[in-house]
């Protein structure tokens, strides 16, 4: 698939088929994605791929802790709640998703169910937990590198017929993730990618988030035209 077509067609998938993803397919995805840009080729990333009973334990415990009122324990520093235009965009995509799923504004049980799906990583059959070497903290360069790898994984997966969603809710409790996946203390858990074959009958999978026009965030300096 041509790159531009790949980027334009890719979307976040929040509903997956009950179909396993083979290790060979995941290995091929990572083999492609690891060519992502890396500052001075430092390659600060690690990928921990979970499926089966370890993934089930992770999502169960993560969900139980969060539903039970447990505090968020992320390795990375959080910006807190979004405000201003960022909050507006967050609310807009939520409205799109709830509309597609037929979830009314006052339907608290269904809204809660949606939150729980996020904590369960949308019941995807595979989760890729992305970490980086702790010795590189503090600093945004390794975060940038990990973001490039993450997007490479998402595109490589889509090119092979798999959908994915970059999912911070699924690792709200980094301490549980570290224990279940046996992640060393010298690695910082940044995010995860929930992955599987898309369920085309799941209404939210058809949602395409809105994007600002280029004039709202792009400046051209020094061009003659």
Short mmCIF file of C-alpha atoms in Angstrom, two decimals:
data_model
loop_
_atom_site.label_atom_id
_atom_site.label_comp_id
_atom_site.label_asym_id
_atom_site.label_seq_id
_atom_site.Cartn_x
_atom_site.Cartn_y
_atom_site.Cartn_z
CA UNK A 1 0.00 0.00 0.00
CA UNK A 2 1.31 3.49 -0.88
CA UNK A 3 2.33 5.45 2.21
CA UNK A 4 -0.09 8.34 1.67
CA UNK A 5 -2.99 5.92 1.18
CA UNK A 6 -1.89 4.00 4.26
CA UNK A 7 -1.85 7.12 6.43
CA UNK A 8 -5.16 8.45 5.13
CA UNK A 9 -6.98 5.14 5.54
CA UNK A 10 -5.68 4.21 8.99
CA UNK A 11 -8.04 4.77 11.91
CA UNK A 12 -8.19 3.87 15.58
CA UNK A 13 -9.90 0.53 16.14
CA UNK A 14 -11.90 0.04 19.32
CA UNK A 15 -13.63 -3.21 18.46
CA UNK A 16 -11.74 -6.39 17.57
CA UNK A 17 -12.63 -9.81 16.25
CA UNK A 18 -12.21 -12.78 18.56
CA UNK A 19 -9.24 -13.94 16.51
CA UNK A 20 -5.70 -14.53 17.64
CA UNK A 21 -2.72 -12.70 16.17
CA UNK A 22 0.31 -14.88 15.53
CA UNK A 23 3.72 -14.11 16.92
CA UNK A 24 5.12 -14.18 13.37
CA UNK A 25 2.82 -11.33 12.31
CA UNK A 26 3.77 -9.23 15.35
CA UNK A 27 7.46 -9.89 14.68
CA UNK A 28 7.05 -8.72 11.09
CA UNK A 29 5.30 -5.55 12.26
CA UNK A 30 8.08 -4.72 14.71
CA UNK A 31 10.74 -5.54 12.11
CA UNK A 32 9.24 -2.82 9.88
CA UNK A 33 8.50 -0.34 12.66
CA UNK A 34 12.00 -0.39 14.14
CA UNK A 35 13.20 1.59 11.12
CA UNK A 36 11.48 4.60 12.69
CA UNK A 37 13.66 7.68 13.16
CA UNK A 38 15.83 7.60 16.26
CA UNK A 39 17.96 10.44 17.60
CA UNK A 40 21.55 9.65 16.61
CA UNK A 41 20.40 6.01 16.27
CA UNK A 42 20.19 5.60 20.06
CA UNK A 43 17.12 3.30 19.76
CA UNK A 44 16.00 3.80 23.39
CA UNK A 45 12.93 1.60 23.03
CA UNK A 46 11.76 -1.79 24.25
CA UNK A 47 8.57 -3.65 23.29
CA UNK A 48 6.84 -6.16 25.57
CA UNK A 49 4.19 -8.12 23.67
CA UNK A 50 1.41 -9.69 25.75
CA UNK A 51 -1.36 -12.09 24.79
CA UNK A 52 -3.32 -14.94 26.36
CA UNK A 53 -3.51 -15.33 30.13
CA UNK A 54 -0.91 -12.64 31.01
CA UNK A 55 -2.88 -10.04 29.03
CA UNK A 56 -6.14 -11.20 30.62
CA UNK A 57 -4.60 -10.82 34.08
CA UNK A 58 -3.27 -7.37 33.23
CA UNK A 59 -6.57 -6.00 31.97
CA UNK A 60 -8.57 -7.58 34.81
CA UNK A 61 -6.35 -6.15 37.52
CA UNK A 62 -6.03 -2.76 35.82
CA UNK A 63 -9.82 -2.51 35.49
CA UNK A 64 -10.49 -3.68 39.06
CA UNK A 65 -8.05 -1.19 40.54
CA UNK A 66 -9.43 1.75 38.58
CA UNK A 67 -13.09 0.85 39.14
CA UNK A 68 -12.36 0.30 42.82
CA UNK A 69 -11.15 3.88 43.18
CA UNK A 70 -7.44 3.16 42.96
CA UNK A 71 -5.14 6.02 42.07
CA UNK A 72 -3.47 6.28 38.70
CA UNK A 73 0.15 5.15 38.86
CA UNK A 74 1.86 6.00 35.59
CA UNK A 75 5.64 5.98 35.15
CA UNK A 76 5.48 9.08 32.97
CA UNK A 77 4.49 12.55 34.15
CA UNK A 78 0.88 13.40 33.34
CA UNK A 79 -0.29 16.82 32.21
CA UNK A 80 -3.52 16.35 34.19
CA UNK A 81 -6.93 17.15 32.74
CA UNK A 82 -7.06 18.88 29.36
CA UNK A 83 -8.28 22.47 29.21
CA UNK A 84 -9.23 24.95 26.51
CA UNK A 85 -9.04 23.88 22.88
CA UNK A 86 -7.45 20.54 23.83
CA UNK A 87 -10.44 19.73 26.04
CA UNK A 88 -12.80 20.76 23.25
CA UNK A 89 -11.18 18.34 20.82
CA UNK A 90 -11.27 15.59 23.45
CA UNK A 91 -14.99 16.13 23.99
CA UNK A 92 -15.67 16.28 20.25
CA UNK A 93 -14.22 12.82 19.57
CA UNK A 94 -16.12 11.42 22.56
CA UNK A 95 -19.34 12.81 21.09
CA UNK A 96 -18.55 11.19 17.73
CA UNK A 97 -17.91 7.82 19.34
CA UNK A 98 -20.96 7.92 21.60
CA UNK A 99 -23.14 8.93 18.67
CA UNK A 100 -21.84 6.04 16.56
CA UNK A 101 -22.45 3.61 19.41
CA UNK A 102 -25.92 5.02 20.19
CA UNK A 103 -24.91 6.01 23.72
CA UNK A 104 -27.13 8.82 24.98
CA UNK A 105 -25.75 11.71 27.03
CA UNK A 106 -27.68 10.61 30.12
CA UNK A 107 -26.94 6.89 29.71
CA UNK A 108 -24.47 6.59 32.59
CA UNK A 109 -24.23 2.75 32.55
CA UNK A 110 -23.25 2.66 28.87
CA UNK A 111 -20.80 5.52 29.30
CA UNK A 112 -19.25 3.68 32.22
CA UNK A 113 -19.09 0.54 30.11
CA UNK A 114 -17.16 2.48 27.48
CA UNK A 115 -14.63 3.61 30.09
CA UNK A 116 -14.22 0.02 31.27
CA UNK A 117 -13.53 -1.08 27.69
CA UNK A 118 -10.62 1.34 27.65
CA UNK A 119 -9.25 -0.07 30.89
CA UNK A 120 -9.51 -3.54 29.28
CA UNK A 121 -7.64 -2.33 26.19
CA UNK A 122 -10.86 -2.83 24.21
CA UNK A 123 -10.48 -6.60 24.63
CA UNK A 124 -7.81 -6.71 21.93
CA UNK A 125 -6.02 -10.08 21.61
CA UNK A 126 -2.54 -8.50 21.73
CA UNK A 127 -1.01 -5.62 23.65
CA UNK A 128 2.38 -4.10 22.91
CA UNK A 129 3.73 -2.27 25.95
CA UNK A 130 6.29 0.34 24.93
CA UNK A 131 9.07 1.32 27.32
CA UNK A 132 12.32 3.26 27.17
CA UNK A 133 15.57 3.20 29.10
CA UNK A 134 15.15 5.04 32.40
CA UNK A 135 18.71 6.32 32.31
CA UNK A 136 17.60 8.74 29.56
CA UNK A 137 15.12 10.55 31.83
CA UNK A 138 14.46 13.43 32.09
CA UNK A 139 14.28 14.43 28.47
CA UNK A 140 11.87 14.63 25.58
CA UNK A 141 14.14 13.19 22.88
CA UNK A 142 13.60 9.55 23.88
CA UNK A 143 9.87 10.26 24.15
CA UNK A 144 9.94 11.52 20.58
CA UNK A 145 11.78 8.39 19.45
CA UNK A 146 9.25 6.16 21.17
CA UNK A 147 6.40 8.06 19.54
CA UNK A 148 7.98 7.44 16.15
CA UNK A 149 8.29 3.72 16.88
CA UNK A 150 4.69 3.64 18.11
CA UNK A 151 3.34 5.21 14.92
CA UNK A 152 5.51 2.88 12.87
CA UNK A 153 3.92 -0.08 14.66
CA UNK A 154 0.42 1.26 14.01
CA UNK A 155 1.07 1.80 10.28
CA UNK A 156 2.85 -1.53 9.82
CA UNK A 157 -0.04 -3.29 11.53
CA UNK A 158 -2.64 -1.58 9.34
CA UNK A 159 -0.67 -2.53 6.23
CA UNK A 160 -1.07 -6.18 7.31
CA UNK A 161 -4.79 -5.94 7.96
CA UNK A 162 -4.61 -5.36 11.72
CA UNK A 163 -6.16 -2.48 13.58
CA UNK A 164 -4.83 -0.84 16.71
CA UNK A 165 -5.45 1.86 19.25
CA UNK A 166 -2.78 3.65 21.26
CA UNK A 167 -4.18 3.15 24.72
CA UNK A 168 -3.03 4.90 27.89
CA UNK A 169 -6.09 3.74 29.86
CA UNK A 170 -4.91 0.15 29.60
CA UNK A 171 -1.77 0.87 31.61
CA UNK A 172 -3.09 3.33 34.18
CA UNK A 173 -1.44 1.12 36.78
CA UNK A 174 2.14 0.82 35.62
CA UNK A 175 2.99 -1.15 38.75
CA UNK A 176 0.61 -3.94 37.66
CA UNK A 177 1.93 -3.85 34.10
CA UNK A 178 5.49 -4.14 35.37
CA UNK A 179 4.65 -7.09 37.60
CA UNK A 180 2.61 -9.07 35.07
CA UNK A 181 4.94 -8.46 32.12
CA UNK A 182 8.10 -8.75 34.26
CA UNK A 183 9.40 -5.41 32.99
CA UNK A 184 12.74 -4.38 34.56
CA UNK A 185 12.87 -1.38 36.86
CA UNK A 186 15.39 0.33 34.58
CA UNK A 187 12.70 0.75 31.90
CA UNK A 188 9.99 3.43 31.96
CA UNK A 189 6.53 2.30 30.82
CA UNK A 190 5.19 4.94 28.43
CA UNK A 191 2.13 3.57 26.63
CA UNK A 192 0.65 0.51 24.98
CA UNK A 193 -0.80 -0.41 21.60
CA UNK A 194 -3.88 -2.65 21.69
CA UNK A 195 -3.92 -4.67 18.47
CA UNK A 196 -6.06 -7.19 16.63
CA UNK A 197 -8.15 -7.79 13.53
CA UNK A 198 -10.86 -5.11 13.24
CA UNK A 199 -14.49 -6.00 13.75
CA UNK A 200 -16.14 -4.17 10.85
CA UNK A 201 -19.55 -4.51 12.52
CA UNK A 202 -18.40 -2.51 15.55
CA UNK A 203 -19.84 0.96 14.92
CA UNK A 204 -17.08 2.98 16.59
CA UNK A 205 -14.52 1.55 14.17
CA UNK A 206 -16.03 3.68 11.40
CA UNK A 207 -15.42 6.94 13.28
CA UNK A 208 -12.78 9.23 11.83
CA UNK A 209 -11.60 11.95 14.16
CA UNK A 210 -11.69 15.54 12.91
CA UNK A 211 -8.45 17.35 12.17
CA UNK A 212 -7.78 21.07 12.12
CA UNK A 213 -7.16 22.76 8.79
CA UNK A 214 -3.52 23.32 7.93
CA UNK A 215 -3.94 27.08 8.21
CA UNK A 216 -4.70 26.65 11.91
CA UNK A 217 -1.36 25.10 12.84
CA UNK A 218 1.10 25.46 9.94
CA UNK A 219 3.28 28.48 9.11
CA UNK A 220 5.42 28.77 6.00
CA UNK A 221 8.51 30.95 6.31
CA UNK A 222 10.72 32.08 3.43
CA UNK A 223 8.65 30.70 0.55
CA UNK A 224 8.32 32.94 -2.51
CA UNK A 225 4.81 31.76 -3.45
#
